[in-house]
Amino acid sequence: MIKFTIIFISILWLVGCSTNKTIDQSAKKESIMEKANNYSGLVKLYSDKVKKSDSEENRFKLATYYYKLNDYEASSYHIENLLKRNSNNPEYLFMQSDNFYKLGKFKLSLRLINSAIKSKSDVAKYYNQKGIVLSSLKKYEDSIVQFNQARALLFDNTKIKNNIAVSLYMEGKYKESLGMLMPIYLRNPQDKKVTSNMILVLSKLRDKDYVMQILTEKYEVSRDEARVIYNKLA
């Protein structure tokens, strides 16, 4: 339990009707698998579609489902195919940036997200992505500038505040990080990412009682286990 908790924390009329019915059935099948998070099934579905019709839409869906399957290398391979067809498509650039980020290729990720922003400069999630990459490159102040740009474009407030808090935490600004996290934690204490970050920040601030309270109440660990976790994090 202790080890698990620490690890957790650190897409002719008769013929026409027949075709529409087939399309409807395919869309229904895709929707069912989406709701079930059956991404392996969706990869198979779109692999078959690409074999029959290698459209940009089908290929992009295939890349998306590989991404959701956490196979970022495979997703990257298919996005690269799309970028050869349409090198300025900002959504392709954005997804490829995220693939490279997940693969630990931060400089390539930054170059791609910069290209996406150059192609379309009013998309909040692009600036959020850039902020995440910059933070991974230890450019914390620059990352916060990008997060605030995403915020100005009305990106999700909870996600932005959490991301700013992470940059502040990584920079060693624990009190400022807590100031960002506390309001969103109090509004939604069930958010797992925010809760995990709260535990990390509070541990660095030596707030042992609060950390142990969160651990025992939300992770169902004993006080002895919570004490061990706190000592490791602090």
Tab-separated table of N, CA, C and O in Angstrom, residues 57-178:
chain	number	residue	atom	x	y	z
A	57	GLU	N	-8.511	11.967	-42.030
A	57	GLU	CA	-9.399	11.787	-40.878
A	57	GLU	C	-9.191	10.420	-40.230
A	57	GLU	O	-9.062	10.315	-38.998
A	58	ASN	N	-9.159	9.367	-41.046
A	58	ASN	CA	-8.975	8.016	-40.505
A	58	ASN	C	-7.596	7.854	-39.860
A	58	ASN	O	-7.458	7.253	-38.797
A	59	ARG	N	-6.585	8.397	-40.536
A	59	ARG	CA	-5.225	8.273	-40.002
A	59	ARG	C	-5.091	9.050	-38.680
A	59	ARG	O	-4.440	8.589	-37.748
A	60	PHE	N	-5.725	10.214	-38.605
A	60	PHE	CA	-5.654	11.019	-37.381
A	60	PHE	C	-6.365	10.323	-36.225
A	60	PHE	O	-5.892	10.331	-35.087
A	61	LYS	N	-7.510	9.713	-36.528
A	61	LYS	CA	-8.220	8.952	-35.497
A	61	LYS	C	-7.356	7.795	-35.008
A	61	LYS	O	-7.304	7.501	-33.807
A	62	LEU	N	-6.683	7.124	-35.920
A	62	LEU	CA	-5.801	6.009	-35.538
A	62	LEU	C	-4.694	6.510	-34.619
A	62	LEU	O	-4.411	5.891	-33.578
A	63	ALA	N	-4.086	7.632	-34.974
A	63	ALA	CA	-3.030	8.213	-34.136
A	63	ALA	C	-3.579	8.596	-32.769
A	63	ALA	O	-2.919	8.393	-31.739
A	64	THR	N	-4.793	9.132	-32.756
A	64	THR	CA	-5.417	9.548	-31.496
A	64	THR	C	-5.649	8.363	-30.573
A	64	THR	O	-5.386	8.447	-29.360
A	65	TYR	N	-6.114	7.262	-31.124
A	65	TYR	CA	-6.390	6.093	-30.275
A	65	TYR	C	-5.109	5.400	-29.827
A	65	TYR	O	-5.061	4.846	-28.732
A	66	TYR	N	-4.071	5.447	-30.643
A	66	TYR	CA	-2.773	4.956	-30.158
A	66	TYR	C	-2.302	5.812	-28.979
A	66	TYR	O	-1.757	5.298	-28.001
A	67	TYR	N	-2.523	7.121	-29.106
A	67	TYR	CA	-2.149	8.040	-28.018
A	67	TYR	C	-2.895	7.683	-26.736
A	67	TYR	O	-2.313	7.602	-25.651
A	68	LYS	N	-4.198	7.461	-26.857
A	68	LYS	CA	-5.005	7.125	-25.681
A	68	LYS	C	-4.629	5.760	-25.112
A	68	LYS	O	-4.880	5.484	-23.936
A	69	LEU	N	-4.008	4.940	-25.940
A	69	LEU	CA	-3.520	3.637	-25.501
A	69	LEU	C	-2.129	3.762	-24.858
A	69	LEU	O	-1.531	2.779	-24.451
A	70	ASN	N	-1.644	5.007	-24.789
A	70	ASN	CA	-0.312	5.320	-24.233
A	70	ASN	C	0.828	4.792	-25.105
A	70	ASN	O	1.966	4.675	-24.633
A	71	ASP	N	0.540	4.487	-26.374
A	71	ASP	CA	1.585	4.080	-27.310
A	71	ASP	C	1.972	5.322	-28.108
A	71	ASP	O	1.541	5.532	-29.247
A	72	TYR	N	2.804	6.169	-27.480
A	72	TYR	CA	3.136	7.461	-28.077
A	72	TYR	C	4.040	7.321	-29.293
A	72	TYR	O	3.976	8.148	-30.210
A	73	GLU	N	4.843	6.272	-29.335
A	73	GLU	CA	5.701	6.046	-30.498
A	73	GLU	C	4.850	5.734	-31.730
A	73	GLU	O	5.104	6.273	-32.814
A	74	ALA	N	3.842	4.879	-31.560
A	74	ALA	CA	2.961	4.541	-32.682
A	74	ALA	C	2.144	5.751	-33.117
A	74	ALA	O	1.971	6.003	-34.314
A	75	SER	N	1.646	6.504	-32.142
A	75	SER	CA	0.895	7.719	-32.466
A	75	SER	C	1.771	8.689	-33.240
A	75	SER	O	1.348	9.268	-34.252
A	76	SER	N	3.010	8.839	-32.779
A	76	SER	CA	3.964	9.734	-33.451
A	76	SER	C	4.217	9.298	-34.899
A	76	SER	O	4.302	10.135	-35.804
A	77	TYR	N	4.321	7.996	-35.115
A	77	TYR	CA	4.557	7.465	-36.460
A	77	TYR	C	3.439	7.888	-37.421
A	77	TYR	O	3.702	8.322	-38.548
A	78	HIS	N	2.195	7.793	-36.963
A	78	HIS	CA	1.059	8.112	-37.841
A	78	HIS	C	0.881	9.621	-38.008
A	78	HIS	O	0.478	10.085	-39.078
A	79	ILE	N	1.201	10.393	-36.972
A	79	ILE	CA	1.148	11.846	-37.119
A	79	ILE	C	2.218	12.325	-38.089
A	79	ILE	O	1.998	13.258	-38.876
A	80	GLU	N	3.378	11.684	-38.062
A	80	GLU	CA	4.436	12.038	-39.012
A	80	GLU	C	3.958	11.836	-40.446
A	80	GLU	O	4.257	12.645	-41.333
A	81	ASN	N	3.198	10.768	-40.672
A	81	ASN	CA	2.609	10.526	-41.989
A	81	ASN	C	1.699	11.683	-42.393
A	81	ASN	O	1.727	12.150	-43.539
A	82	LEU	N	0.910	12.169	-41.430
A	82	LEU	CA	-0.016	13.266	-41.704
A	82	LEU	C	0.718	14.583	-41.942
A	82	LEU	O	0.313	15.388	-42.783
A	83	LEU	N	1.798	14.816	-41.193
A	83	LEU	CA	2.559	16.057	-41.364
A	83	LEU	C	3.236	16.117	-42.720
A	83	LEU	O	3.466	17.209	-43.259
A	84	LYS	N	3.533	14.970	-43.303
A	84	LYS	CA	4.090	14.945	-44.648
A	84	LYS	C	3.048	15.383	-45.675
A	84	LYS	O	3.388	15.912	-46.732
A	85	ARG	N	1.786	15.176	-45.348
A	85	ARG	CA	0.701	15.596	-46.239
A	85	ARG	C	0.301	17.055	-45.996
A	85	ARG	O	-0.072	17.772	-46.922
A	86	ASN	N	0.345	17.443	-44.733
A	86	ASN	CA	-0.137	18.777	-44.353
A	86	ASN	C	0.712	19.286	-43.188
A	86	ASN	O	0.344	19.150	-42.025
A	87	SER	N	1.843	19.866	-43.526
A	87	SER	CA	2.842	20.207	-42.509
A	87	SER	C	2.449	21.364	-41.603
A	87	SER	O	3.059	21.565	-40.550
A	88	ASN	N	1.433	22.154	-41.991
A	88	ASN	CA	1.038	23.312	-41.190
A	88	ASN	C	-0.246	23.102	-40.408
A	88	ASN	O	-0.763	24.053	-39.812
A	89	ASN	N	-0.769	21.884	-40.393
A	89	ASN	CA	-1.992	21.629	-39.643
A	89	ASN	C	-1.687	21.743	-38.144
A	89	ASN	O	-0.925	20.941	-37.593
A	90	PRO	N	-2.262	22.722	-37.448
A	90	PRO	CA	-1.898	22.945	-36.049
A	90	PRO	C	-2.265	21.797	-35.119
A	90	PRO	O	-1.569	21.556	-34.132
A	91	GLU	N	-3.338	21.075	-35.429
A	91	GLU	CA	-3.726	19.956	-34.570
A	91	GLU	C	-2.739	18.798	-34.690
A	91	GLU	O	-2.439	18.129	-33.699
A	92	TYR	N	-2.221	18.578	-35.899
A	92	TYR	CA	-1.196	17.551	-36.062
A	92	TYR	C	0.069	17.950	-35.302
A	92	TYR	O	0.689	17.123	-34.614
A	93	LEU	N	0.438	19.210	-35.420
A	93	LEU	CA	1.631	19.714	-34.732
A	93	LEU	C	1.473	19.618	-33.216
A	93	LEU	O	2.406	19.237	-32.505
A	94	PHE	N	0.281	19.940	-32.747
A	94	PHE	CA	0.007	19.876	-31.306
A	94	PHE	C	0.113	18.444	-30.793
A	94	PHE	O	0.769	18.186	-29.779
A	95	MET	N	-0.521	17.515	-31.494
A	95	MET	CA	-0.463	16.123	-31.042
A	95	MET	C	0.955	15.566	-31.115
A	95	MET	O	1.389	14.842	-30.215
A	96	GLN	N	1.683	15.944	-32.157
A	96	GLN	CA	3.056	15.457	-32.263
A	96	GLN	C	3.922	16.041	-31.146
A	96	GLN	O	4.792	15.345	-30.599
A	97	SER	N	3.665	17.286	-30.804
A	97	SER	CA	4.368	17.891	-29.669
A	97	SER	C	4.107	17.113	-28.391
A	97	SER	O	5.028	16.826	-27.619
A	98	ASP	N	2.853	16.749	-28.184
A	98	ASP	CA	2.502	15.997	-26.982
A	98	ASP	C	3.104	14.595	-27.001
A	98	ASP	O	3.563	14.081	-25.976
A	99	ASN	N	3.128	13.975	-28.179
A	99	ASN	CA	3.781	12.662	-28.300
A	99	ASN	C	5.248	12.748	-27.899
A	99	ASN	O	5.750	11.934	-27.122
A	100	PHE	N	5.940	13.732	-28.450
A	100	PHE	CA	7.367	13.870	-28.145
A	100	PHE	C	7.593	14.222	-26.675
A	100	PHE	O	8.581	13.782	-26.070
A	101	TYR	N	6.684	15.023	-26.119
A	101	TYR	CA	6.784	15.340	-24.689
A	101	TYR	C	6.687	14.057	-23.864
A	101	TYR	O	7.487	13.823	-22.953
A	102	LYS	N	5.699	13.222	-24.191
A	102	LYS	CA	5.517	11.968	-23.467
A	102	LYS	C	6.720	11.035	-23.642
A	102	LYS	O	7.018	10.233	-22.765
A	103	LEU	N	7.396	11.159	-24.773
A	103	LEU	CA	8.571	10.329	-25.042
A	103	LEU	C	9.855	10.937	-24.473
A	103	LEU	O	10.937	10.374	-24.641
A	104	GLY	N	9.723	12.083	-23.807
A	104	GLY	CA	10.879	12.727	-23.189
A	104	GLY	C	11.730	13.541	-24.146
A	104	GLY	O	12.834	13.958	-23.799
A	105	LYS	N	11.219	13.817	-25.349
A	105	LYS	CA	11.962	14.610	-26.339
A	105	LYS	C	11.483	16.050	-26.264
A	105	LYS	O	10.748	16.553	-27.120
A	106	PHE	N	11.904	16.751	-25.205
A	106	PHE	CA	11.335	18.051	-24.877
A	106	PHE	C	11.675	19.144	-25.893
A	106	PHE	O	10.835	19.988	-26.206
A	107	LYS	N	12.883	19.146	-26.412
A	107	LYS	CA	13.260	20.190	-27.370
A	107	LYS	C	12.489	20.050	-28.679
A	107	LYS	O	12.049	21.046	-29.265
A	108	LEU	N	12.318	18.818	-29.139
A	108	LEU	CA	11.503	18.595	-30.336
A	108	LEU	C	10.049	18.967	-30.071
A	108	LEU	O	9.375	19.553	-30.925
A	109	SER	N	9.582	18.631	-28.870
A	109	SER	CA	8.208	18.966	-28.489
A	109	SER	C	7.999	20.469	-28.517
A	109	SER	O	6.976	20.963	-29.015
A	110	LEU	N	8.974	21.226	-27.993
A	110	LEU	CA	8.862	22.688	-27.975
A	110	LEU	C	8.835	23.257	-29.387
A	110	LEU	O	8.044	24.154	-29.691
A	111	ARG	N	9.678	22.725	-30.262
A	111	ARG	CA	9.710	23.213	-31.640
A	111	ARG	C	8.372	23.005	-32.341
A	111	ARG	O	7.881	23.887	-33.066
A	112	LEU	N	7.749	21.875	-32.089
A	112	LEU	CA	6.468	21.568	-32.733
A	112	LEU	C	5.333	22.420	-32.189
A	112	LEU	O	4.482	22.892	-32.948
A	113	ILE	N	5.317	22.635	-30.876
A	113	ILE	CA	4.220	23.451	-30.322
A	113	ILE	C	4.385	24.913	-30.730
A	113	ILE	O	3.397	25.626	-30.931
A	114	ASN	N	5.624	25.353	-30.900
A	114	ASN	CA	5.843	26.705	-31.424
A	114	ASN	C	5.294	26.819	-32.844
A	114	ASN	O	4.711	27.849	-33.211
A	115	SER	N	5.461	25.769	-33.628
A	115	SER	CA	4.926	25.774	-35.000
A	115	SER	C	3.404	25.783	-34.996
A	115	SER	O	2.775	26.459	-35.821
A	116	ALA	N	2.807	25.055	-34.051
A	116	ALA	CA	1.347	25.050	-33.946
A	116	ALA	C	0.825	26.436	-33.598
A	116	ALA	O	-0.165	26.909	-34.182
A	117	ILE	N	1.499	27.099	-32.663
A	117	ILE	CA	1.084	28.451	-32.257
A	117	ILE	C	1.270	29.434	-33.411
A	117	ILE	O	0.434	30.323	-33.624
A	118	LYS	N	2.348	29.269	-34.157
A	118	LYS	CA	2.579	30.137	-35.320
A	118	LYS	C	1.485	29.962	-36.354
A	118	LYS	O	1.050	30.927	-37.001
A	119	SER	N	1.014	28.720	-36.502
A	119	SER	CA	-0.036	28.428	-37.472
A	119	SER	C	-1.397	28.922	-37.008
A	119	SER	O	-2.199	29.395	-37.809
A	120	LYS	N	-1.646	28.822	-35.687
A	120	LYS	CA	-2.941	29.268	-35.135
A	120	LYS	C	-2.689	29.766	-33.714
A	120	LYS	O	-2.471	28.963	-32.806
A	121	SER	N	-2.737	31.063	-33.544
A	121	SER	CA	-2.242	31.677	-32.313
A	121	SER	C	-3.291	31.933	-31.235
A	121	SER	O	-2.985	32.548	-30.215
A	122	ASP	N	-4.506	31.469	-31.440
A	122	ASP	CA	-5.563	31.790	-30.470
A	122	ASP	C	-6.163	30.546	-29.812
A	122	ASP	O	-7.332	30.539	-29.406
A	123	VAL	N	-5.375	29.489	-29.685
A	123	VAL	CA	-5.866	28.231	-29.109
A	123	VAL	C	-5.232	28.028	-27.735
A	123	VAL	O	-4.009	27.862	-27.623
A	124	ALA	N	-6.054	28.040	-26.704
A	124	ALA	CA	-5.561	28.000	-25.323
A	124	ALA	C	-4.720	26.771	-25.027
A	124	ALA	O	-3.677	26.854	-24.358
A	125	LYS	N	-5.145	25.596	-25.528
A	125	LYS	CA	-4.441	24.369	-25.164
A	125	LYS	C	-3.020	24.332	-25.715
A	125	LYS	O	-2.163	23.649	-25.167
A	126	TYR	N	-2.754	25.099	-26.786
A	126	TYR	CA	-1.405	25.137	-27.332
A	126	TYR	C	-0.454	25.816	-26.346
A	126	TYR	O	0.678	25.364	-26.141
A	127	TYR	N	-0.917	26.900	-25.743
A	127	TYR	CA	-0.079	27.620	-24.774
A	127	TYR	C	0.092	26.805	-23.490
A	127	TYR	O	1.162	26.828	-22.873
A	128	ASN	N	-0.944	26.085	-23.120
A	128	ASN	CA	-0.814	25.204	-21.953
A	128	ASN	C	0.238	24.127	-22.222
A	128	ASN	O	1.088	23.840	-21.367
A	129	GLN	N	0.200	23.554	-23.422
A	129	GLN	CA	1.191	22.553	-23.805
A	129	GLN	C	2.602	23.145	-23.784
A	129	GLN	O	3.544	22.527	-23.271
A	130	LYS	N	2.740	24.357	-24.315
A	130	LYS	CA	4.049	24.992	-24.326
A	130	LYS	C	4.552	25.216	-22.901
A	130	LYS	O	5.740	25.029	-22.606
A	131	GLY	N	3.642	25.612	-22.009
A	131	GLY	CA	4.023	25.806	-20.617
A	131	GLY	C	4.527	24.527	-19.975
A	131	GLY	O	5.521	24.532	-19.236
A	132	ILE	N	3.860	23.422	-20.254
A	132	ILE	CA	4.264	22.125	-19.707
A	132	ILE	C	5.659	21.745	-20.205
A	132	ILE	O	6.514	21.291	-19.437
A	133	VAL	N	5.891	21.953	-21.504
A	133	VAL	CA	7.198	21.598	-22.081
A	133	VAL	C	8.299	22.481	-21.498
A	133	VAL	O	9.374	21.988	-21.118
A	134	LEU	N	8.044	23.770	-21.404
A	134	LEU	CA	9.044	24.686	-20.847
A	134	LEU	C	9.372	24.345	-19.403
A	134	LEU	O	10.532	24.416	-18.977
A	135	SER	N	8.361	23.952	-18.653
A	135	SER	CA	8.600	23.553	-17.264
A	135	SER	C	9.495	22.328	-17.208
A	135	SER	O	10.384	22.222	-16.356
A	136	SER	N	9.281	21.395	-18.129
A	136	SER	CA	10.121	20.188	-18.194
A	136	SER	C	11.556	20.524	-18.588
A	136	SER	O	12.485	19.784	-18.253
A	137	LEU	N	11.739	21.645	-19.284
A	137	LEU	CA	13.068	22.123	-19.649
A	137	LEU	C	13.653	23.031	-18.566
A	137	LEU	O	14.693	23.673	-18.779
A	138	LYS	N	12.971	23.090	-17.424
A	138	LYS	CA	13.386	23.888	-16.266
A	138	LYS	C	13.357	25.391	-16.529
A	138	LYS	O	14.057	26.162	-15.872
A	139	LYS	N	12.525	25.797	-17.470
A	139	LYS	CA	12.326	27.229	-17.735
A	139	LYS	C	11.004	27.634	-17.079
A	139	LYS	O	9.994	27.872	-17.741
A	140	TYR	N	11.047	27.704	-15.757
A	140	TYR	CA	9.820	27.814	-14.976
A	140	TYR	C	9.107	29.158	-15.157
A	140	TYR	O	7.879	29.202	-15.300
A	141	GLU	N	9.849	30.246	-15.141
A	141	GLU	CA	9.213	31.555	-15.313
A	141	GLU	C	8.571	31.672	-16.690
A	141	GLU	O	7.466	32.199	-16.829
A	142	ASP	N	9.267	31.187	-17.710
A	142	ASP	CA	8.710	31.213	-19.073
A	142	ASP	C	7.467	30.330	-19.161
A	142	ASP	O	6.501	30.661	-19.866
A	143	SER	N	7.480	29.210	-18.440
A	143	SER	CA	6.325	28.306	-18.479
A	143	SER	C	5.090	28.987	-17.893
A	143	SER	O	3.990	28.854	-18.421
A	144	ILE	N	5.286	29.741	-16.811
A	144	ILE	CA	4.150	30.421	-16.173
A	144	ILE	C	3.569	31.492	-17.094
A	144	ILE	O	2.350	31.701	-17.135
A	145	VAL	N	4.433	32.159	-17.858
A	145	VAL	CA	3.951	33.132	-18.851
A	145	VAL	C	3.013	32.443	-19.845
A	145	VAL	O	1.942	32.966	-20.188
A	146	GLN	N	3.402	31.247	-20.296
A	146	GLN	CA	2.578	30.511	-21.251
A	146	GLN	C	1.270	30.021	-20.616
A	146	GLN	O	0.207	30.068	-21.241
A	147	PHE	N	1.343	29.557	-19.371
A	147	PHE	CA	0.119	29.135	-18.684
A	147	PHE	C	-0.856	30.299	-18.550
A	147	PHE	O	-2.066	30.134	-18.724
A	148	ASN	N	-0.335	31.466	-18.239
A	148	ASN	CA	-1.209	32.635	-18.103
A	148	ASN	C	-1.795	33.070	-19.441
A	148	ASN	O	-2.910	33.598	-19.495
A	149	GLN	N	-1.048	32.836	-20.528
A	149	GLN	CA	-1.594	33.107	-21.861
A	149	GLN	C	-2.754	32.152	-22.150
A	149	GLN	O	-3.791	32.553	-22.692
A	150	ALA	N	-2.588	30.891	-21.773
A	150	ALA	CA	-3.682	29.922	-21.927
A	150	ALA	C	-4.871	30.336	-21.073
A	150	ALA	O	-6.034	30.210	-21.489
A	151	ARG	N	-4.576	30.829	-19.889
A	151	ARG	CA	-5.637	31.295	-18.978
A	151	ARG	C	-6.397	32.464	-19.581
A	151	ARG	O	-7.631	32.540	-19.470
A	152	ALA	N	-5.675	33.389	-20.229
A	152	ALA	CA	-6.314	34.542	-20.873
A	152	ALA	C	-7.250	34.102	-21.992
A	152	ALA	O	-8.254	34.769	-22.277
A	153	LEU	N	-6.922	32.957	-22.593
A	153	LEU	CA	-7.768	32.406	-23.662
A	153	LEU	C	-8.808	31.432	-23.113
A	153	LEU	O	-9.393	30.649	-23.850
A	154	LEU	N	-9.000	31.480	-21.790
A	154	LEU	CA	-10.065	30.757	-21.088
A	154	LEU	C	-9.867	29.250	-21.060
A	154	LEU	O	-10.833	28.482	-21.135
A	155	PHE	N	-8.611	28.812	-20.943
A	155	PHE	CA	-8.353	27.398	-20.685
A	155	PHE	C	-8.880	27.058	-19.300
A	155	PHE	O	-9.009	27.922	-18.436
A	156	ASP	N	-9.165	25.787	-19.073
A	156	ASP	CA	-9.737	25.332	-17.804
A	156	ASP	C	-8.956	25.886	-16.608
A	156	ASP	O	-7.756	25.651	-16.473
A	157	ASN	N	-9.643	26.618	-15.738
A	157	ASN	CA	-8.993	27.313	-14.626
A	157	ASN	C	-8.299	26.361	-13.652
A	157	ASN	O	-7.178	26.617	-13.201
A	158	THR	N	-8.952	25.241	-13.342
A	158	THR	CA	-8.359	24.283	-12.409
A	158	THR	C	-7.066	23.705	-12.965
A	158	THR	O	-6.058	23.605	-12.252
A	159	LYS	N	-7.084	23.339	-14.236
A	159	LYS	CA	-5.884	22.757	-14.844
A	159	LYS	C	-4.738	23.768	-14.893
A	159	LYS	O	-3.582	23.429	-14.618
A	160	ILE	N	-5.076	25.020	-15.239
A	160	ILE	CA	-4.043	26.045	-15.328
A	160	ILE	C	-3.424	26.317	-13.962
A	160	ILE	O	-2.196	26.378	-13.810
A	161	LYS	N	-4.265	26.485	-12.944
A	161	LYS	CA	-3.741	26.765	-11.609
A	161	LYS	C	-2.898	25.595	-11.104
A	161	LYS	O	-1.866	25.792	-10.461
A	162	ASN	N	-3.332	24.385	-11.399
A	162	ASN	CA	-2.550	23.212	-11.020
A	162	ASN	C	-1.201	23.210	-11.733
A	162	ASN	O	-0.159	22.933	-11.123
A	163	ASN	N	-1.192	23.535	-13.020
A	163	ASN	CA	0.052	23.533	-13.786
A	163	ASN	C	1.011	24.628	-13.323
A	163	ASN	O	2.228	24.417	-13.245
A	164	ILE	N	0.458	25.798	-13.021
A	164	ILE	CA	1.301	26.869	-12.476
A	164	ILE	C	1.890	26.429	-11.140
A	164	ILE	O	3.072	26.646	-10.861
A	165	ALA	N	1.064	25.781	-10.334
A	165	ALA	CA	1.526	25.294	-9.032
A	165	ALA	C	2.669	24.300	-9.189
A	165	ALA	O	3.620	24.312	-8.399
A	166	VAL	N	2.596	23.445	-10.191
A	166	VAL	CA	3.661	22.465	-10.429
A	166	VAL	C	4.964	23.170	-10.795
A	166	VAL	O	6.038	22.826	-10.280
A	167	SER	N	4.881	24.191	-11.668
A	167	SER	CA	6.088	24.941	-12.035
A	167	SER	C	6.691	25.629	-10.811
A	167	SER	O	7.914	25.623	-10.624
A	168	LEU	N	5.843	26.205	-9.988
A	168	LEU	CA	6.326	26.868	-8.770
A	168	LEU	C	6.966	25.856	-7.822
A	168	LEU	O	8.009	26.123	-7.211
A	169	TYR	N	6.351	24.694	-7.712
A	169	TYR	CA	6.890	23.630	-6.860
A	169	TYR	C	8.270	23.198	-7.353
A	169	TYR	O	9.215	23.063	-6.571
A	170	MET	N	8.378	22.981	-8.666
A	170	MET	CA	9.644	22.520	-9.231
A	170	MET	C	10.737	23.571	-9.092
A	170	MET	O	11.929	23.247	-9.049
A	171	GLU	N	10.321	24.827	-8.995
A	171	GLU	CA	11.276	25.920	-8.810
A	171	GLU	C	11.639	26.095	-7.333
A	171	GLU	O	12.514	26.891	-6.994
A	172	GLY	N	10.958	25.336	-6.473
A	172	GLY	CA	11.227	25.429	-5.047
A	172	GLY	C	10.415	26.494	-4.331
A	172	GLY	O	10.661	26.787	-3.161
A	173	LYS	N	9.421	27.062	-5.002
A	173	LYS	CA	8.572	28.103	-4.404
A	173	LYS	C	7.326	27.429	-3.820
A	173	LYS	O	6.221	27.499	-4.365
A	174	TYR	N	7.508	26.771	-2.681
A	174	TYR	CA	6.466	25.919	-2.126
A	174	TYR	C	5.260	26.701	-1.600
A	174	TYR	O	4.110	26.280	-1.773
A	175	LYS	N	5.490	27.834	-0.969
A	175	LYS	CA	4.365	28.632	-0.444
A	175	LYS	C	3.506	29.178	-1.580
A	175	LYS	O	2.276	29.169	-1.490
A	176	GLU	N	4.172	29.676	-2.641
A	176	GLU	CA	3.420	30.179	-3.790
A	176	GLU	C	2.646	29.041	-4.465
A	176	GLU	O	1.504	29.232	-4.908
A	177	SER	N	3.267	27.877	-4.521
A	177	SER	CA	2.602	26.714	-5.099
A	177	SER	C	1.359	26.347	-4.301
A	177	SER	O	0.285	26.090	-4.861
A	178	LEU	N	1.500	26.349	-2.974
A	178	LEU	CA	0.351	26.043	-2.118
A	178	LEU	C	-0.760	27.065	-2.299
A	178	LEU	O	-1.944	26.718	-2.307
